[in-house]
Short mmCIF file of C-alpha atoms in Angstrom, two decimals:
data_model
loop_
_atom_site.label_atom_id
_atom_site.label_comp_id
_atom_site.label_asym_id
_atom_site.label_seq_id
_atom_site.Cartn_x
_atom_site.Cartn_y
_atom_site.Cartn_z
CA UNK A 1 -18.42 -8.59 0.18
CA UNK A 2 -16.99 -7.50 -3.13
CA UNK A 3 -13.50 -6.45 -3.08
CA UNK A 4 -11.76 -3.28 -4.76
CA UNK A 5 -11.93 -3.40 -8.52
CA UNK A 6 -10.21 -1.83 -10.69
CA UNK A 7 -10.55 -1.82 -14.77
CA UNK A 8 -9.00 -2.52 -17.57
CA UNK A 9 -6.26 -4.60 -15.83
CA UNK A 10 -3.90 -4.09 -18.67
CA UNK A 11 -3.65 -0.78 -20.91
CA UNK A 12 -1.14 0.21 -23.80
CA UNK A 13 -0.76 3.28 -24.64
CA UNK A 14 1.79 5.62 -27.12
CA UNK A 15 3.48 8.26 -25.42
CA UNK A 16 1.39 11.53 -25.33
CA UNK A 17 -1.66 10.31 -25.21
CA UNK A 18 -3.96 10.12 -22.24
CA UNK A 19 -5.44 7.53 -19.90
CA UNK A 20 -8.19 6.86 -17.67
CA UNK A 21 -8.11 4.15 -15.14
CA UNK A 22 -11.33 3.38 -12.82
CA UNK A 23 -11.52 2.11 -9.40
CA UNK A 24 -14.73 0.58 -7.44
CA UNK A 25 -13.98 0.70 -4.15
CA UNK A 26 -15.72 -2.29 -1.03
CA UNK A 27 -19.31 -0.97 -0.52
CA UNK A 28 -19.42 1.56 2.06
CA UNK A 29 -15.53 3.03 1.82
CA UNK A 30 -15.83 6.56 1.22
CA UNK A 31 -12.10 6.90 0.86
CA UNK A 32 -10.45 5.93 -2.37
CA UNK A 33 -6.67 6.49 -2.62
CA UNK A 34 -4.12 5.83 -5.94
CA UNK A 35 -0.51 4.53 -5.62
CA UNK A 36 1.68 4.15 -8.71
CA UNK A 37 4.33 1.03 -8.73
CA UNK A 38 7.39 1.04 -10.37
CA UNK A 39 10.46 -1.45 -9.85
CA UNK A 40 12.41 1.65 -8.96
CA UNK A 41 10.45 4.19 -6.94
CA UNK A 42 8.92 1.33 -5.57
CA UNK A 43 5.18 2.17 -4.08
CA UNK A 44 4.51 6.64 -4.36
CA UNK A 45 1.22 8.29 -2.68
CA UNK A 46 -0.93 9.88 -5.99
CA UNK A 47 -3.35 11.59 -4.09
CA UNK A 48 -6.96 10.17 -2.04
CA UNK A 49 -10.53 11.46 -2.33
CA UNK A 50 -12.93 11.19 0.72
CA UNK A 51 -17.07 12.33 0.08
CA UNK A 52 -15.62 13.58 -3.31
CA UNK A 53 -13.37 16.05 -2.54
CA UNK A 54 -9.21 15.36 -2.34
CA UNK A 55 -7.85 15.81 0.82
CA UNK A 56 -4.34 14.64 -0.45
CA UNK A 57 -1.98 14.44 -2.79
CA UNK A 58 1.72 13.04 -3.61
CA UNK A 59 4.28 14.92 -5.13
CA UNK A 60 3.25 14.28 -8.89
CA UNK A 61 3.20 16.63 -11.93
CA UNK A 62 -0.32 17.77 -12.39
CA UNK A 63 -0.77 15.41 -15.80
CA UNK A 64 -1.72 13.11 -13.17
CA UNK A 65 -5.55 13.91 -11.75
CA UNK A 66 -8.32 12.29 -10.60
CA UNK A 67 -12.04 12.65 -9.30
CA UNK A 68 -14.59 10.88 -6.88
CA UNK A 69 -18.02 10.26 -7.82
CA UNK A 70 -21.01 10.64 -5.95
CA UNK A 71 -20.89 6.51 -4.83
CA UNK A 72 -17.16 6.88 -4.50
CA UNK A 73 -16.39 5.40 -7.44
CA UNK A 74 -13.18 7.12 -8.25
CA UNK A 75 -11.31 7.66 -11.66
CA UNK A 76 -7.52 8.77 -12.23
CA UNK A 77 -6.18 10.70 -15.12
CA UNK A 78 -3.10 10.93 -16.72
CA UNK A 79 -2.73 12.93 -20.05
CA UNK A 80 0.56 13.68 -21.97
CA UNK A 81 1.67 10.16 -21.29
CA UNK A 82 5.46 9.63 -21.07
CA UNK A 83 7.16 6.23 -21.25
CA UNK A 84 8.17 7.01 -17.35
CA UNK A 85 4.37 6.51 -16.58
CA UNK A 86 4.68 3.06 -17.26
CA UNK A 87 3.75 1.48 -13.55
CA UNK A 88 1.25 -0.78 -12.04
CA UNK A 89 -1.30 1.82 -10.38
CA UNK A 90 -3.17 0.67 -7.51
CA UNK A 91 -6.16 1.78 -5.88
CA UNK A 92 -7.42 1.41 -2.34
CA UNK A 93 -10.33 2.07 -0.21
CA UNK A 94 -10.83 2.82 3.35
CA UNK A 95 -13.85 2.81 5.78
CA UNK A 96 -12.36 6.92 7.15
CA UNK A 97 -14.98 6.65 9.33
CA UNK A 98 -13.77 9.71 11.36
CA UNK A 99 -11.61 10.55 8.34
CA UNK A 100 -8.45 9.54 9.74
CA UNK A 101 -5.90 7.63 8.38
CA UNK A 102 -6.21 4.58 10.87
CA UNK A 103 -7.91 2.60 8.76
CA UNK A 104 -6.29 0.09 7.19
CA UNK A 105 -6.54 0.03 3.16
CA UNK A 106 -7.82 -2.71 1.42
CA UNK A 107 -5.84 -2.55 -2.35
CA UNK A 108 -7.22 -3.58 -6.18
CA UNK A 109 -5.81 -5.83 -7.95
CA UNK A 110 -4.06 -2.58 -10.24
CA UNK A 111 -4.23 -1.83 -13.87
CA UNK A 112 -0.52 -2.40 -15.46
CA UNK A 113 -0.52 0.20 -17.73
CA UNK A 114 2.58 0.23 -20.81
CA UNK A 115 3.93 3.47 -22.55
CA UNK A 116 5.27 2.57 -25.77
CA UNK B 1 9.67 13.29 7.63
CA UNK B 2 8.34 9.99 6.99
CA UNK B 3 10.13 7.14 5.53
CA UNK B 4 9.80 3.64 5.68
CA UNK B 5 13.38 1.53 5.91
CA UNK B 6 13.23 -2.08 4.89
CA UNK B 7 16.71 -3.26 4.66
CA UNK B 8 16.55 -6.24 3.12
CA UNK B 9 15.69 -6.23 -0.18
CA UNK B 10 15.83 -10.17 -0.73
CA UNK B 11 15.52 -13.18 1.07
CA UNK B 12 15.71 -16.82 0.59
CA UNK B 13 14.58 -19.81 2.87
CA UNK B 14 14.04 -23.45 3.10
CA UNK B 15 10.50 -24.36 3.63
CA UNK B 16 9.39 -24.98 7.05
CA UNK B 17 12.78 -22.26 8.11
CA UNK B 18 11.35 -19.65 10.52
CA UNK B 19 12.06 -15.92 8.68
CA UNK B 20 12.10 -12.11 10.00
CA UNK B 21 11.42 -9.42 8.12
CA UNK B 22 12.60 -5.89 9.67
CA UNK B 23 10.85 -3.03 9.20
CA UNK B 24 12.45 0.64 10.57
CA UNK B 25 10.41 3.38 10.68
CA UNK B 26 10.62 7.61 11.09
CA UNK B 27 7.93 9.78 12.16
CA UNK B 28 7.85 13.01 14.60
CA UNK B 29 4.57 12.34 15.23
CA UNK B 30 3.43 10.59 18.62
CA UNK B 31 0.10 9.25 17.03
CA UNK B 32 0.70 6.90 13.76
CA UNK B 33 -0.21 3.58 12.37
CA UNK B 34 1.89 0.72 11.29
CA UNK B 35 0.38 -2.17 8.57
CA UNK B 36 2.16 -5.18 6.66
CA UNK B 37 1.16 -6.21 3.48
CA UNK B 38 1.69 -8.70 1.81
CA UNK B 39 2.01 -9.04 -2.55
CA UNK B 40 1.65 -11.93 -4.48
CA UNK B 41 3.11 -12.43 -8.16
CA UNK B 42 -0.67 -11.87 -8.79
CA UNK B 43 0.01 -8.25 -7.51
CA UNK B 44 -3.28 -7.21 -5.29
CA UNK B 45 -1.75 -6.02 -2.00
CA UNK B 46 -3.57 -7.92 0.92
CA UNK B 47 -4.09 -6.51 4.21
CA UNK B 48 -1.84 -8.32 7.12
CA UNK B 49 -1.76 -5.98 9.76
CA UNK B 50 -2.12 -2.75 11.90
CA UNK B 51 -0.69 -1.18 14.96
CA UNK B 52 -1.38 1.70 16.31
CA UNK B 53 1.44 3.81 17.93
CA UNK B 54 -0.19 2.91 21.72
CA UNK B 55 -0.11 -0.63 21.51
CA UNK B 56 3.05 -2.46 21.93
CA UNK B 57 1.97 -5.57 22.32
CA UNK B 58 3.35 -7.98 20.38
CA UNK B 59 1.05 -10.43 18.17
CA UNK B 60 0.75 -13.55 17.02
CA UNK B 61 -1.33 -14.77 14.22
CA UNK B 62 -1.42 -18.33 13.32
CA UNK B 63 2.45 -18.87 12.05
CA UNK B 64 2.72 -14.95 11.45
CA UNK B 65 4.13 -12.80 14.56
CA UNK B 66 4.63 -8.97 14.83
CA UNK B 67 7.08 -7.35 17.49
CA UNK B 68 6.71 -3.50 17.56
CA UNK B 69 9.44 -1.77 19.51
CA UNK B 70 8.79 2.03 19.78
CA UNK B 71 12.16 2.40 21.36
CA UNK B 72 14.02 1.46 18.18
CA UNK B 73 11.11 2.59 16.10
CA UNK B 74 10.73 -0.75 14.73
CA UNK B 75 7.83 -3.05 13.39
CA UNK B 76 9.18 -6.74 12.58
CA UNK B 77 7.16 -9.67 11.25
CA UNK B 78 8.19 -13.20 11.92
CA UNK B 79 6.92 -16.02 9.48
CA UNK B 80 7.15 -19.18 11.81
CA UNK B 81 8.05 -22.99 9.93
CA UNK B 82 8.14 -20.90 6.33
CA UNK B 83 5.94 -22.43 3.54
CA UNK B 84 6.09 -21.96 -0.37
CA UNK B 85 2.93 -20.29 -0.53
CA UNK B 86 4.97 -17.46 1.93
CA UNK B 87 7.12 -16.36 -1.31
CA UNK B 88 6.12 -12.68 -1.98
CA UNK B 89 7.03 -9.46 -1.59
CA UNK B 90 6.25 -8.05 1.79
CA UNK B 91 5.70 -4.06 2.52
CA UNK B 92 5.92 -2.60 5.90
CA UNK B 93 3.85 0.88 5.72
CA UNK B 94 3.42 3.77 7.74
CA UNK B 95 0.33 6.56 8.09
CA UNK B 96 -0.10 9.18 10.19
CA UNK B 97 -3.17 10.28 12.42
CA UNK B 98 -4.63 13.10 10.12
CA UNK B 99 -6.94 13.35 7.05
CA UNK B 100 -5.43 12.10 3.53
CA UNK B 101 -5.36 8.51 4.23
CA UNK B 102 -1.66 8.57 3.08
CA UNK B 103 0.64 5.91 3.36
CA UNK B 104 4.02 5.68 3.28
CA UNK B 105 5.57 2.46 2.16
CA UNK B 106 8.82 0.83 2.45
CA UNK B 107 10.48 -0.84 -0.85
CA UNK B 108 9.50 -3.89 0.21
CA UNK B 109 10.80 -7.68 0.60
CA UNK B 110 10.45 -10.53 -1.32
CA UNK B 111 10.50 -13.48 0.08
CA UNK B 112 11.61 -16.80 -1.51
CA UNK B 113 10.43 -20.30 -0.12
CA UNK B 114 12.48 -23.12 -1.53
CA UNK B 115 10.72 -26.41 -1.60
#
């Protein structure tokens, strides 16, 4: 079984403009969740989508946004970038069967993104 | 609140050294879910482990050993005769039993394995 992808791996960007990162999650996850990774925050909740809809979010300014697609493909947004966004983000997916948060999360590889 | 406590921020070992990662946790809820992970320089996360908050039993997996101790809410991990392909950085991660999926991670450990 295919695992989570995520594309592009690497992105560089100047500060204000804005990003889209994509995430493919293991066939048959219907939940999709983001993390962003910096060396100082360490590893912060962005928000997860179940069946399309977000059921959660972190505590992030709302530059940061993101959508599920019908085959739970998912896509995150940032616009307005700021040289602060630089971070490896990381997606996971998760069977939710029962939509809990039991299951564990299986993570991407992550798309480094720079903010020069 | 949530949070996710893992002390030690570095540490180095001798292959073939046995190594224990601690892991404190903080939840007020009675129903949660504890994972390791485990992150390469390559930087994909891999899955280790999960506990739920019912099962204390410790476990043992190959040279990798988890002792959960709800008493002093804590979730250690025990790499057994320590090999070079060990080195990483380790998370310890917490989630709660409602929708949202979210997980709350500590700030990790990496691991060193000297030849």
């Amino acid at each position: 079984k295919a695992g989570v992808t995520q594309t592009p791996r690497y992105l560089i960007k100047t500060r204000g403009q804005q990003v889209t990162l994509s995430c493919s999650p293991i066939s048959g996850h219907r939940s999709v969740s983001w993390y962003q990774q910096t060396p100082g925050q360490g590893l912060q909740f962005l928000f997860e989508y179940f069946s399309e809809t977000q059921r959660n979010k972190g505590n992030f300014p709302g530059r940061f946004s993101g959508r599920q697609f019908s085959n739970s493909r998912s896509e995150m947004n940032v616009s307005t970038l700021e040289l602060g966004d630089s971070a490896l983000y990381l997606c996971a997916s998760s069977l939710a069967l029962t939509g809990g948060s039991y299951n564990e999360q299986f993570f991407g590889p992550g798309t480094r993104l720079t903010v020069l | 609140a949530q949070k996710v406590t893992q002390a030690q921020t570095e540490i180095s070992v001798v292959e073939k050294e046995d190594v224990t990662l601690d892991c404190v946790y903080e939840t007020r809820d009675t129903t949660y879910y504890l994972f390791w992970y485990k992150q390469p320089p390559s930087g994909e996360l891999v899955f280790l482990i999960r506990r739920n908050s019912f099962d204390e039993q410790n476990e043992i997996s190959g040279r990798y050993s988890w002792n959960f101790q709800k008493s002093t809410s804590s979730f250690n991990f025990t790499i057994t005769a320590s090999q070079v392909v060990d080195s990483a950085v380790y998370f310890c991660a917490l989630s709660e039993a409602r929708p949202g999926n979210q997980f709350y991670f500590g700030t990790g450990t990496s691991l060193t394995v000297i030849p």
